[in-house]
Amino acid sequence: MVMFKVSRKATSPIDGQKPGTSGLRKKVTVFKQPNYLHNFVQSTFNALTLEKVKGATLVVSGDGRYFSKDAIQIIIKMAAANGVRRVWVGQNGLLSTPAVSAVIRERVGADGSKASGSFILTASHNPGGPHEDFGIKYNMENGGPAPEGITDRIYDNTKTIKEYFIAEDLPDVDISIIGVTNFSGHEGQFDVDVFDSTNDYVKLMKSIFDFESIQNLLASPKFSFCYDALHGVAGIYAKRIFIQELGARESSLLNCTPKEDFGGGHPDPNLTYAKELVARMGLGKANSQEEPPEFGAAADGDADRNMVLGKRFFVTPSDSVAIIAANAVQAIPYFTSGLKGVARSMPTSAALDVVATNLKLKFFEVPTGWKFFGNLMDAGLCSVCGEESFGTGSDHIREKDGIWAVLAWLSILALKNKDNLNGGKLVTVEDIVRQHWATYGRHYYTRYDYENVDAGAAKELMTYLVKLQSSLPDVNKIIKGIRSDVSTVVQADEFEYKDPVDGSISKHQGIRYLFEDGSRLVFRLSGTGSEGATIRVYIEQYENDSSKIGKDSQEALAPLVEVALKLSKMQEFTGRSAPTVIT
Ligand code: G1P
Ligand code: ZN
């Protein structure tokens, strides 16, 4: 057994290591600075209780982006030096974010060990490569992101750190080969266990969904399927689940080989960045002659996000979670005994609220970021939840789950078509969505993103909007001056959330303007960017007159969009005449 020594290294604080909505994300060039990663990792160890470090089992893996392999070796050496007993690494350092959550919750080592936490190496949907982003976040024993109390402590530690511990002489472990390597340090044995990245996750999916009914759907000549992993880690799960387990054709997969730079693309599953899929589904401008598939989906870099498409049809993520919730009990065996409750993030449309009211389900509105759903799930209050930002999931893990969402949709399609796979007309994705609108009404919805704007200007815009809220008559005067045909604002505030489980309060979670007819304008600053600021504007309008639910959403929302941009003086503050991304 190779012996190692522990070195204590002097270091000093580095500015700007505050974890955002989902961990610390910066340019690779920043992470490569001497001690940058080391300081953050040591600050995390110091923020955890002793039993989560000494003798503990730690998962370390991620979406495989550039710098991951170097980072994994550094973290292994620091884990050994800090007294961690064993590190579990997905083969080639690959584990999707939902798979990490599943591994923490479900995997049991040969000696009965269970993981107490994980470093996830990802910057999610941000591009990768030597000049792009890297990221690291810590997940807890329940499989979910560290709560604010811990991330605040990590940040405080980064501001005072003086030393870190590392086993410099520990040789690099070959993470491409499955197997356990043992080392010996002065505190005892230390193991690195490289394991199959897909097994635990696939096993969990098989326990949730009826794979046989999905197989039948995929085998039907009437049905066709396309999945785009955008060169992220989802590719390895897509190959295993959709091809090997469910029998889809190889040609159904696009960009399913993970790449360190995501093939130079932006691994974000939306209509702007999932270009190939969008074209194949007949939604692009240059439609090919070929008949598009019936169902298409994409994932982001770490496979927690999903976009669902029908033939020439886009399903908004807000509608997607509502439709999954409305059909879950009938379509998905895991939910047969009923839903405990449902939840959405504040800026997500109220489509889910209407389902909750109709089905008499517990309902929660939480701030942006998946961590807020975790407490509800741990307390048994929530089964299905989602965010407008292409995040959908359930209490099977404590992260959103891109592949799960696709399996949920395939299950719904399988259910709706169970009697007509050989006979009648296929019930399509579009049919399911339109039927849902006819039953529950439609929430027209769009989001405008202004990326990488000057941070000072973004802050001024937000301050201006908050100040404006002090007088509703003034707000309404301005709005009616912009468009007389929009409804009246009846409430304006900054969203604040009191966690019903632990009573913690999260303030300043976005500025809301709520209209009498159920429309909403929401403004918030992104917490995941790595440069400048990103302003997000969320625009929503409810329509339950069945003769008015078939409009183009940008057309239907045009008056409210105009109000949002003029009310916030977007162009004056930011100098931008148009958003960088519209979803
Ligand atoms: C964005 C999304 C948010 C999601 C997060 C992590 O955060 O808006 O819903 O939870 O990414 O995927 P933001 O950049 O808005 O802070
Ligand atoms: Zn992600």
mmCIF file of N, CA and C and ligand atoms in Angstrom, residues 20-22 25 124-125 300 302 304-305 345 347-348 368-371 387-391 400 447 524-529 534 536 538, ligand 1:
data_model
loop_
_atom_site.group_PDB
_atom_site.id
_atom_site.type_symbol
_atom_site.label_atom_id
_atom_site.label_comp_id
_atom_site.label_asym_id
_atom_site.label_seq_id
_atom_site.Cartn_x
_atom_site.Cartn_y
_atom_site.Cartn_z
ATOM 1 N N GLY A 20 -22.559 31.116 -5.423
ATOM 2 C CA GLY A 20 -23.791 31.732 -5.921
ATOM 3 C C GLY A 20 -24.979 30.792 -5.791
ATOM 4 N N THR A 21 -25.997 30.981 -6.641
ATOM 5 C CA THR A 21 -27.215 30.167 -6.593
ATOM 6 C C THR A 21 -26.854 28.678 -6.536
ATOM 7 N N SER A 22 -25.764 28.322 -7.218
ATOM 8 C CA SER A 22 -25.442 26.906 -7.307
ATOM 9 C C SER A 22 -23.932 26.693 -7.299
ATOM 10 N N ARG A 25 -18.696 29.604 -9.319
ATOM 11 C CA ARG A 25 -18.423 29.487 -10.756
ATOM 12 C C ARG A 25 -17.554 30.641 -11.202
ATOM 13 N N SER A 124 -22.561 23.855 -14.659
ATOM 14 C CA SER A 124 -23.895 23.604 -15.206
ATOM 15 C C SER A 124 -24.010 23.894 -16.706
ATOM 16 N N HIS A 125 -24.764 24.923 -17.048
ATOM 17 C CA HIS A 125 -25.050 25.230 -18.448
ATOM 18 C C HIS A 125 -24.068 26.240 -19.033
ATOM 19 N N ASP A 300 -28.606 20.039 -20.128
ATOM 20 C CA ASP A 300 -27.466 20.956 -20.020
ATOM 21 C C ASP A 300 -26.204 20.170 -19.670
ATOM 22 N N ASP A 302 -24.449 19.439 -17.021
ATOM 23 C CA ASP A 302 -24.421 18.471 -15.915
ATOM 24 C C ASP A 302 -25.719 17.674 -15.822
ATOM 25 N N ASP A 304 -28.841 18.281 -15.275
ATOM 26 C CA ASP A 304 -29.975 18.494 -14.361
ATOM 27 C C ASP A 304 -31.105 19.262 -15.039
ATOM 28 N N ARG A 305 -30.803 19.973 -16.130
ATOM 29 C CA ARG A 305 -31.860 20.695 -16.833
ATOM 30 C C ARG A 305 -32.416 19.876 -17.991
ATOM 31 N N SER A 345 -40.520 27.519 -8.186
ATOM 32 C CA SER A 345 -39.800 28.726 -7.780
ATOM 33 C C SER A 345 -40.659 29.940 -8.117
ATOM 34 N N PRO A 347 -40.328 32.807 -9.781
ATOM 35 C CA PRO A 347 -40.553 33.329 -11.143
ATOM 36 C C PRO A 347 -41.218 32.340 -12.103
ATOM 37 N N THR A 348 -41.322 31.084 -11.740
ATOM 38 C CA THR A 348 -41.981 30.084 -12.592
ATOM 39 C C THR A 348 -43.468 30.418 -12.720
ATOM 40 N N THR A 368 -35.732 31.207 -6.087
ATOM 41 C CA THR A 368 -34.981 30.540 -7.150
ATOM 42 C C THR A 368 -33.829 29.711 -6.581
ATOM 43 N N GLY A 369 -33.618 28.541 -7.136
ATOM 44 C CA GLY A 369 -32.525 27.672 -6.674
ATOM 45 C C GLY A 369 -33.095 26.404 -6.086
ATOM 46 N N TRP A 370 -32.537 25.276 -6.484
ATOM 47 C CA TRP A 370 -33.127 23.996 -6.116
ATOM 48 C C TRP A 370 -33.077 23.717 -4.628
ATOM 49 N N LYS A 371 -32.112 24.336 -3.934
ATOM 50 C CA LYS A 371 -31.933 23.980 -2.524
ATOM 51 C C LYS A 371 -33.205 24.221 -1.693
ATOM 52 N N GLU A 387 -38.765 24.582 -11.988
ATOM 53 C CA GLU A 387 -38.399 25.973 -12.189
ATOM 54 C C GLU A 387 -38.576 26.309 -13.656
ATOM 55 N N GLU A 388 -38.832 27.588 -13.925
ATOM 56 C CA GLU A 388 -39.004 28.011 -15.316
ATOM 57 C C GLU A 388 -37.722 27.830 -16.122
ATOM 58 N N SER A 389 -36.591 27.738 -15.423
ATOM 59 C CA SER A 389 -35.279 27.699 -16.073
ATOM 60 C C SER A 389 -34.919 26.268 -16.505
ATOM 61 N N PHE A 390 -35.894 25.537 -16.996
ATOM 62 C CA PHE A 390 -35.670 24.200 -17.544
ATOM 63 C C PHE A 390 -35.242 23.201 -16.466
ATOM 64 N N GLY A 391 -35.769 23.376 -15.268
ATOM 65 C CA GLY A 391 -35.473 22.446 -14.184
ATOM 66 C C GLY A 391 -36.762 21.788 -13.706
ATOM 67 N N LYS A 400 -32.592 18.817 -9.404
ATOM 68 C CA LYS A 400 -33.449 18.647 -10.563
ATOM 69 C C LYS A 400 -32.825 17.580 -11.450
ATOM 70 N N ARG A 447 -39.243 34.794 -20.831
ATOM 71 C CA ARG A 447 -38.178 35.360 -19.982
ATOM 72 C C ARG A 447 -37.172 36.061 -20.879
ATOM 73 N N ARG A 524 -35.161 39.949 -11.537
ATOM 74 C CA ARG A 524 -34.151 39.532 -10.563
ATOM 75 C C ARG A 524 -32.779 39.452 -11.208
ATOM 76 N N LEU A 525 -31.768 39.495 -10.335
ATOM 77 C CA LEU A 525 -30.405 39.349 -10.825
ATOM 78 C C LEU A 525 -30.003 37.893 -10.707
ATOM 79 N N SER A 526 -29.325 37.420 -11.731
ATOM 80 C CA SER A 526 -28.854 36.036 -11.703
ATOM 81 C C SER A 526 -27.807 35.853 -10.615
ATOM 82 N N GLY A 527 -27.826 34.676 -10.010
ATOM 83 C CA GLY A 527 -26.810 34.342 -9.016
ATOM 84 C C GLY A 527 -25.843 33.292 -9.526
ATOM 85 N N THR A 528 -25.866 33.028 -10.828
ATOM 86 C CA THR A 528 -24.993 31.965 -11.347
ATOM 87 C C THR A 528 -23.976 32.457 -12.359
ATOM 88 N N GLY A 529 -24.029 33.714 -12.739
ATOM 89 C CA GLY A 529 -23.107 34.217 -13.761
ATOM 90 C C GLY A 529 -21.683 34.230 -13.232
ATOM 91 N N THR A 534 -26.299 39.567 -14.755
ATOM 92 C CA THR A 534 -27.360 39.187 -15.690
ATOM 93 C C THR A 534 -28.692 39.579 -15.076
ATOM 94 N N ARG A 536 -32.662 39.254 -15.240
ATOM 95 C CA ARG A 536 -33.705 38.408 -15.817
ATOM 96 C C ARG A 536 -35.063 39.092 -15.618
ATOM 97 N N TYR A 538 -39.092 38.298 -16.083
ATOM 98 C CA TYR A 538 -40.044 37.209 -16.303
ATOM 99 C C TYR A 538 -41.416 37.827 -16.523
HETATM 100 C C1 G1P B 1 -30.369 29.928 -12.738
HETATM 101 C C2 G1P B 1 -31.856 29.687 -12.825
HETATM 102 C C3 G1P B 1 -32.333 28.990 -11.568
HETATM 103 C C4 G1P B 1 -31.529 27.702 -11.364
HETATM 104 C C5 G1P B 1 -30.048 28.003 -11.392
HETATM 105 C C6 G1P B 1 -29.214 26.749 -11.336
HETATM 106 O O1 G1P B 1 -30.081 30.739 -11.641
HETATM 107 O O2 G1P B 1 -32.561 30.887 -13.008
HETATM 108 O O3 G1P B 1 -33.697 28.728 -11.684
HETATM 109 O O4 G1P B 1 -31.859 27.104 -10.154
HETATM 110 O O5 G1P B 1 -29.709 28.704 -12.584
HETATM 111 O O6 G1P B 1 -29.433 25.927 -12.447
HETATM 112 P P1 G1P B 1 -29.850 32.314 -11.765
HETATM 113 O O7 G1P B 1 -28.733 32.511 -12.767
HETATM 114 O O8 G1P B 1 -31.122 32.891 -12.278
HETATM 115 O O9 G1P B 1 -29.515 32.756 -10.371
#
